[in-house]
Amino acid sequence: MASKCPVDHSASQDSCPVDNNSKSTSTWTRLFSSSNSPNLPQNLSNERELSSIPKASDGNWVYPSEAQFFAAMARKNHNPQAADMKAIVPIHNAVNERAWLEVMKWEAGRGGEVCGGVKLVNFKGKPNDKSPRARWKMFLGYAAPFDRHDWVVDRCGLQMRYIIDFYTGRTDPVTNKVSFYLDARPALDNWEAVKMRVQHFWGKWIGSSTTQS
């Protein structure tokens, strides 16, 4: 059973497509905290943003408001700062939109449009479980991802699980903003995923060879 989003949506059918358990939530706070910026307002909005990510049931996933995000982090004793919500919530939403975009790149041309488009069924955060690719990169000396999500999507009745590793990039020396990199790919749970990975690798190799020639 997937652990919950940091916001309690028990009174609603909506929940955000993010699974921030105790470790990943504190990591996001540490990476994207803006509490050192005194000009940010302290009041928290109750407005929630509708995502572009379709749910398997009906409608789209809805992101938590600033007030909900703050309350959820406070309940988990993360000592949130109100000013941080002005930065963390938009980044939280943008990262998930980016994750969905990366998934849709893999799903392009796979036939999902025939039945109304690919939809997100469920999600689970696994910050403590390093994927085989992440472990291999770490063995080669690269930094470990700061978070991992597994997203299950539905493509006309076929469920595909995607692994998404989240990495921090270089900090902009001017704005001091932290960039991030997402490594999304289908998990090798079935032959469809194997075929997708092979075709993706082959396509990149052909493209590289063509460029070099």
mmCIF file of C-alpha atoms in Angstrom:
data_model
loop_
_atom_site.group_PDB
_atom_site.id
_atom_site.type_symbol
_atom_site.label_atom_id
_atom_site.label_comp_id
_atom_site.label_asym_id
_atom_site.label_seq_id
_atom_site.Cartn_x
_atom_site.Cartn_y
_atom_site.Cartn_z
ATOM 1 C CA MET A 1 0.000 0.000 0.000
ATOM 2 C CA ALA A 2 1.407 3.395 -1.015
ATOM 3 C CA SER A 3 2.205 5.775 1.779
ATOM 4 C CA LYS A 4 0.329 9.033 1.828
ATOM 5 C CA CYS A 5 1.037 12.481 0.489
ATOM 6 C CA PRO A 6 2.066 14.916 3.248
ATOM 7 C CA VAL A 7 -1.402 16.471 3.093
ATOM 8 C CA ASP A 8 -4.392 14.700 4.601
ATOM 9 C CA HIS A 9 -7.008 14.510 1.864
ATOM 10 C CA SER A 10 -9.310 12.180 3.778
ATOM 11 C CA ALA A 11 -12.189 14.595 3.293
ATOM 12 C CA SER A 12 -11.649 14.773 -0.436
ATOM 13 C CA GLN A 13 -11.196 12.496 -3.407
ATOM 14 C CA ASP A 14 -8.239 14.572 -4.494
ATOM 15 C CA SER A 15 -4.632 14.082 -3.521
ATOM 16 C CA CYS A 16 -1.368 15.250 -4.934
ATOM 17 C CA PRO A 17 0.775 12.932 -7.061
ATOM 18 C CA VAL A 18 3.661 13.156 -4.622
ATOM 19 C CA ASP A 19 4.619 10.834 -1.837
ATOM 20 C CA ASN A 20 6.698 12.819 0.650
ATOM 21 C CA ASN A 21 7.381 10.586 3.629
ATOM 22 C CA SER A 22 9.394 11.801 6.600
ATOM 23 C CA LYS A 23 12.785 11.593 4.913
ATOM 24 C CA SER A 24 11.909 12.916 1.475
ATOM 25 C CA THR A 25 9.855 15.785 2.904
ATOM 26 C CA SER A 26 12.734 16.983 5.062
ATOM 27 C CA THR A 27 15.077 16.614 2.088
ATOM 28 C CA TRP A 28 12.874 18.779 -0.100
ATOM 29 C CA THR A 29 12.658 21.357 2.689
ATOM 30 C CA ARG A 30 16.439 21.440 3.074
ATOM 31 C CA LEU A 31 17.037 21.734 -0.670
ATOM 32 C CA PHE A 32 14.481 24.369 -1.489
ATOM 33 C CA SER A 33 14.105 26.317 1.767
ATOM 34 C CA SER A 34 13.797 30.051 1.293
ATOM 35 C CA SER A 35 13.374 31.091 4.924
ATOM 36 C CA ASN A 36 16.426 33.317 4.586
ATOM 37 C CA SER A 37 14.481 35.580 2.237
ATOM 38 C CA PRO A 38 12.818 38.143 4.536
ATOM 39 C CA ASN A 39 10.733 39.726 1.769
ATOM 40 C CA LEU A 40 8.475 36.696 1.329
ATOM 41 C CA PRO A 41 4.993 37.141 2.840
ATOM 42 C CA GLN A 42 4.090 35.049 5.863
ATOM 43 C CA ASN A 43 0.397 34.528 5.130
ATOM 44 C CA LEU A 44 -0.444 31.156 3.605
ATOM 45 C CA SER A 45 -2.869 30.603 0.775
ATOM 46 C CA ASN A 46 -5.666 28.015 0.853
ATOM 47 C CA GLU A 47 -5.852 27.887 -2.926
ATOM 48 C CA ARG A 48 -5.007 24.569 -4.566
ATOM 49 C CA GLU A 49 -3.609 24.169 -8.041
ATOM 50 C CA LEU A 50 -5.127 21.686 -10.461
ATOM 51 C CA SER A 51 -2.416 19.557 -12.034
ATOM 52 C CA SER A 52 -2.258 18.483 -15.657
ATOM 53 C CA ILE A 53 -2.012 14.852 -14.515
ATOM 54 C CA PRO A 54 -5.192 12.840 -15.172
ATOM 55 C CA LYS A 55 -6.433 10.434 -12.521
ATOM 56 C CA ALA A 56 -7.381 6.875 -13.387
ATOM 57 C CA SER A 57 -10.853 7.463 -11.955
ATOM 58 C CA ASP A 58 -11.977 10.912 -13.073
ATOM 59 C CA GLY A 59 -10.577 14.406 -13.372
ATOM 60 C CA ASN A 60 -7.046 15.471 -12.555
ATOM 61 C CA TRP A 61 -4.902 15.269 -9.451
ATOM 62 C CA VAL A 62 -4.979 18.377 -7.252
ATOM 63 C CA TYR A 63 -1.944 19.761 -5.457
ATOM 64 C CA PRO A 64 -2.076 20.819 -1.778
ATOM 65 C CA SER A 65 -2.361 24.483 -0.849
ATOM 66 C CA GLU A 66 0.357 26.337 1.024
ATOM 67 C CA ALA A 67 -1.651 26.058 4.235
ATOM 68 C CA GLN A 68 -2.181 22.309 3.774
ATOM 69 C CA PHE A 69 1.475 21.695 3.008
ATOM 70 C CA PHE A 70 2.555 23.704 6.055
ATOM 71 C CA ALA A 71 0.080 21.925 8.363
ATOM 72 C CA ALA A 72 1.137 18.500 7.099
ATOM 73 C CA MET A 73 4.826 19.218 7.645
ATOM 74 C CA ALA A 74 4.085 20.595 11.105
ATOM 75 C CA ARG A 75 2.207 17.401 12.011
ATOM 76 C CA LYS A 76 5.310 15.434 11.039
ATOM 77 C CA ASN A 77 7.524 17.678 13.187
ATOM 78 C CA HIS A 78 9.564 19.071 10.293
ATOM 79 C CA ASN A 79 9.548 22.556 11.839
ATOM 80 C CA PRO A 80 8.349 24.278 8.646
ATOM 81 C CA GLN A 81 8.666 28.003 8.083
ATOM 82 C CA ALA A 82 5.672 29.836 6.631
ATOM 83 C CA ALA A 83 7.879 31.751 4.204
ATOM 84 C CA ASP A 84 9.256 28.470 2.832
ATOM 85 C CA MET A 85 5.828 27.475 1.535
ATOM 86 C CA LYS A 86 5.967 30.266 -1.031
ATOM 87 C CA ALA A 87 8.947 28.524 -2.615
ATOM 88 C CA ILE A 88 8.434 24.860 -1.759
ATOM 89 C CA VAL A 89 4.845 24.473 -2.976
ATOM 90 C CA PRO A 90 5.459 25.859 -6.505
ATOM 91 C CA ILE A 91 8.617 23.735 -6.805
ATOM 92 C CA HIS A 92 6.708 20.689 -5.489
ATOM 93 C CA ASN A 93 4.107 21.235 -8.207
ATOM 94 C CA ALA A 94 6.600 22.019 -10.968
ATOM 95 C CA VAL A 95 8.695 18.928 -10.235
ATOM 96 C CA ASN A 96 5.650 16.702 -10.521
ATOM 97 C CA GLU A 97 4.574 18.338 -13.756
ATOM 98 C CA ARG A 98 8.087 17.692 -15.025
ATOM 99 C CA ALA A 99 7.905 14.064 -13.869
ATOM 100 C CA TRP A 100 4.645 13.588 -15.755
ATOM 101 C CA LEU A 101 6.177 15.166 -18.849
ATOM 102 C CA GLU A 102 9.074 12.708 -18.683
ATOM 103 C CA VAL A 103 6.658 9.789 -18.354
ATOM 104 C CA MET A 104 4.620 11.042 -21.293
ATOM 105 C CA LYS A 105 7.761 11.170 -23.439
ATOM 106 C CA TRP A 106 8.078 7.424 -22.921
ATOM 107 C CA GLU A 107 4.367 6.897 -23.574
ATOM 108 C CA ALA A 108 4.283 8.915 -26.798
ATOM 109 C CA GLY A 109 3.146 6.802 -29.735
ATOM 110 C CA ARG A 110 2.272 3.801 -27.543
ATOM 111 C CA GLY A 111 -1.471 3.954 -28.220
ATOM 112 C CA GLY A 112 -2.714 5.549 -25.031
ATOM 113 C CA GLU A 113 -4.626 8.197 -26.963
ATOM 114 C CA VAL A 114 -7.019 5.536 -28.278
ATOM 115 C CA CYS A 115 -8.732 5.241 -24.893
ATOM 116 C CA GLY A 116 -8.611 8.835 -23.749
ATOM 117 C CA GLY A 117 -4.959 9.144 -22.795
ATOM 118 C CA VAL A 118 -2.576 7.701 -20.229
ATOM 119 C CA LYS A 119 -3.623 8.226 -16.600
ATOM 120 C CA LEU A 120 -1.819 8.073 -13.263
ATOM 121 C CA VAL A 121 -3.174 5.208 -11.143
ATOM 122 C CA ASN A 122 -1.047 5.509 -7.999
ATOM 123 C CA PHE A 123 2.334 6.584 -6.714
ATOM 124 C CA LYS A 124 4.752 5.673 -3.967
ATOM 125 C CA GLY A 125 7.811 7.380 -2.559
ATOM 126 C CA LYS A 126 10.881 5.211 -1.961
ATOM 127 C CA PRO A 127 13.666 7.562 -0.832
ATOM 128 C CA ASN A 128 15.449 4.736 0.998
ATOM 129 C CA ASP A 129 15.315 2.303 -1.946
ATOM 130 C CA LYS A 130 17.973 3.037 -4.517
ATOM 131 C CA SER A 131 17.168 1.784 -7.990
ATOM 132 C CA PRO A 132 19.718 -0.440 -9.782
ATOM 133 C CA ARG A 133 20.609 2.444 -12.094
ATOM 134 C CA ALA A 134 21.086 4.813 -9.166
ATOM 135 C CA ARG A 135 23.309 2.286 -7.392
ATOM 136 C CA TRP A 136 25.390 1.876 -10.547
ATOM 137 C CA LYS A 137 25.813 5.634 -10.872
ATOM 138 C CA MET A 138 26.811 5.860 -7.220
ATOM 139 C CA PHE A 139 29.375 3.098 -7.818
ATOM 140 C CA LEU A 140 30.829 5.205 -10.628
ATOM 141 C CA GLY A 141 31.157 8.140 -8.260
ATOM 142 C CA TYR A 142 28.020 10.129 -9.009
ATOM 143 C CA ALA A 143 25.916 11.654 -6.238
ATOM 144 C CA ALA A 144 22.972 9.645 -4.951
ATOM 145 C CA PRO A 145 19.451 10.777 -5.864
ATOM 146 C CA PHE A 146 17.761 12.694 -3.067
ATOM 147 C CA ASP A 147 14.419 11.015 -3.692
ATOM 148 C CA ARG A 148 12.729 8.272 -5.671
ATOM 149 C CA HIS A 149 9.112 7.820 -6.736
ATOM 150 C CA ASP A 150 7.392 4.893 -8.412
ATOM 151 C CA TRP A 151 4.409 5.949 -10.516
ATOM 152 C CA VAL A 152 1.944 3.454 -11.992
ATOM 153 C CA VAL A 153 0.100 4.608 -15.095
ATOM 154 C CA ASP A 154 -2.729 3.054 -17.035
ATOM 155 C CA ARG A 155 -2.496 2.789 -20.806
ATOM 156 C CA CYS A 156 -5.774 1.381 -22.098
ATOM 157 C CA GLY A 157 -5.875 -1.294 -19.396
ATOM 158 C CA LEU A 158 -2.137 -1.998 -19.365
ATOM 159 C CA GLN A 159 -0.500 -0.804 -16.166
ATOM 160 C CA MET A 160 3.077 0.378 -16.442
ATOM 161 C CA ARG A 161 5.286 1.248 -13.472
ATOM 162 C CA TYR A 162 7.794 4.061 -13.879
ATOM 163 C CA ILE A 163 10.823 4.668 -11.662
ATOM 164 C CA ILE A 164 11.730 8.326 -11.199
ATOM 165 C CA ASP A 165 15.037 9.222 -9.539
ATOM 166 C CA PHE A 166 15.416 12.847 -8.428
ATOM 167 C CA TYR A 167 18.871 14.454 -8.516
ATOM 168 C CA THR A 168 20.009 17.940 -7.557
ATOM 169 C CA GLY A 169 21.845 19.935 -10.183
ATOM 170 C CA ARG A 170 24.057 22.974 -10.019
ATOM 171 C CA THR A 171 22.998 25.995 -8.000
ATOM 172 C CA ASP A 172 22.541 29.181 -10.010
ATOM 173 C CA PRO A 173 25.247 31.557 -8.720
ATOM 174 C CA VAL A 174 23.050 34.604 -9.407
ATOM 175 C CA THR A 175 19.650 33.526 -8.065
ATOM 176 C CA ASN A 176 20.981 30.832 -5.693
ATOM 177 C CA LYS A 177 18.199 28.568 -6.947
ATOM 178 C CA VAL A 178 18.738 24.815 -6.963
ATOM 179 C CA SER A 179 18.182 22.987 -10.224
ATOM 180 C CA PHE A 180 17.081 19.384 -10.436
ATOM 181 C CA TYR A 181 17.314 16.452 -12.834
ATOM 182 C CA LEU A 182 14.781 13.660 -13.229
ATOM 183 C CA ASP A 183 15.727 10.213 -14.479
ATOM 184 C CA ALA A 184 12.428 8.563 -15.431
ATOM 185 C CA ARG A 185 12.077 5.195 -17.162
ATOM 186 C CA PRO A 186 9.706 2.199 -17.188
ATOM 187 C CA ALA A 187 10.495 -0.457 -14.589
ATOM 188 C CA LEU A 188 11.385 -3.820 -16.100
ATOM 189 C CA ASP A 189 8.219 -5.517 -14.882
ATOM 190 C CA ASN A 190 7.021 -6.873 -18.225
ATOM 191 C CA TRP A 191 8.068 -7.402 -21.825
ATOM 192 C CA GLU A 192 6.504 -4.109 -22.884
ATOM 193 C CA ALA A 193 8.874 -2.250 -20.561
ATOM 194 C CA VAL A 194 11.842 -4.260 -21.842
ATOM 195 C CA LYS A 195 10.880 -3.427 -25.425
ATOM 196 C CA MET A 196 10.490 0.266 -24.574
ATOM 197 C CA ARG A 197 13.887 0.421 -22.884
ATOM 198 C CA VAL A 198 15.636 -1.379 -25.763
ATOM 199 C CA GLN A 199 13.992 0.850 -28.372
ATOM 200 C CA HIS A 200 14.904 3.946 -26.362
ATOM 201 C CA PHE A 201 18.542 2.867 -26.050
ATOM 202 C CA TRP A 202 18.726 1.915 -29.728
ATOM 203 C CA GLY A 203 17.178 5.227 -30.763
ATOM 204 C CA LYS A 204 19.676 7.213 -28.690
ATOM 205 C CA TRP A 205 22.568 5.158 -30.090
ATOM 206 C CA ILE A 206 21.407 5.689 -33.689
ATOM 207 C CA GLY A 207 20.966 9.410 -33.041
ATOM 208 C CA SER A 208 24.436 9.660 -31.515
ATOM 209 C CA SER A 209 26.018 7.780 -34.411
ATOM 210 C CA THR A 210 24.249 9.985 -36.956
ATOM 211 C CA THR A 211 25.428 13.148 -35.196
ATOM 212 C CA GLN A 212 29.030 11.962 -35.053
ATOM 213 C CA SER A 213 29.086 10.948 -38.703
#
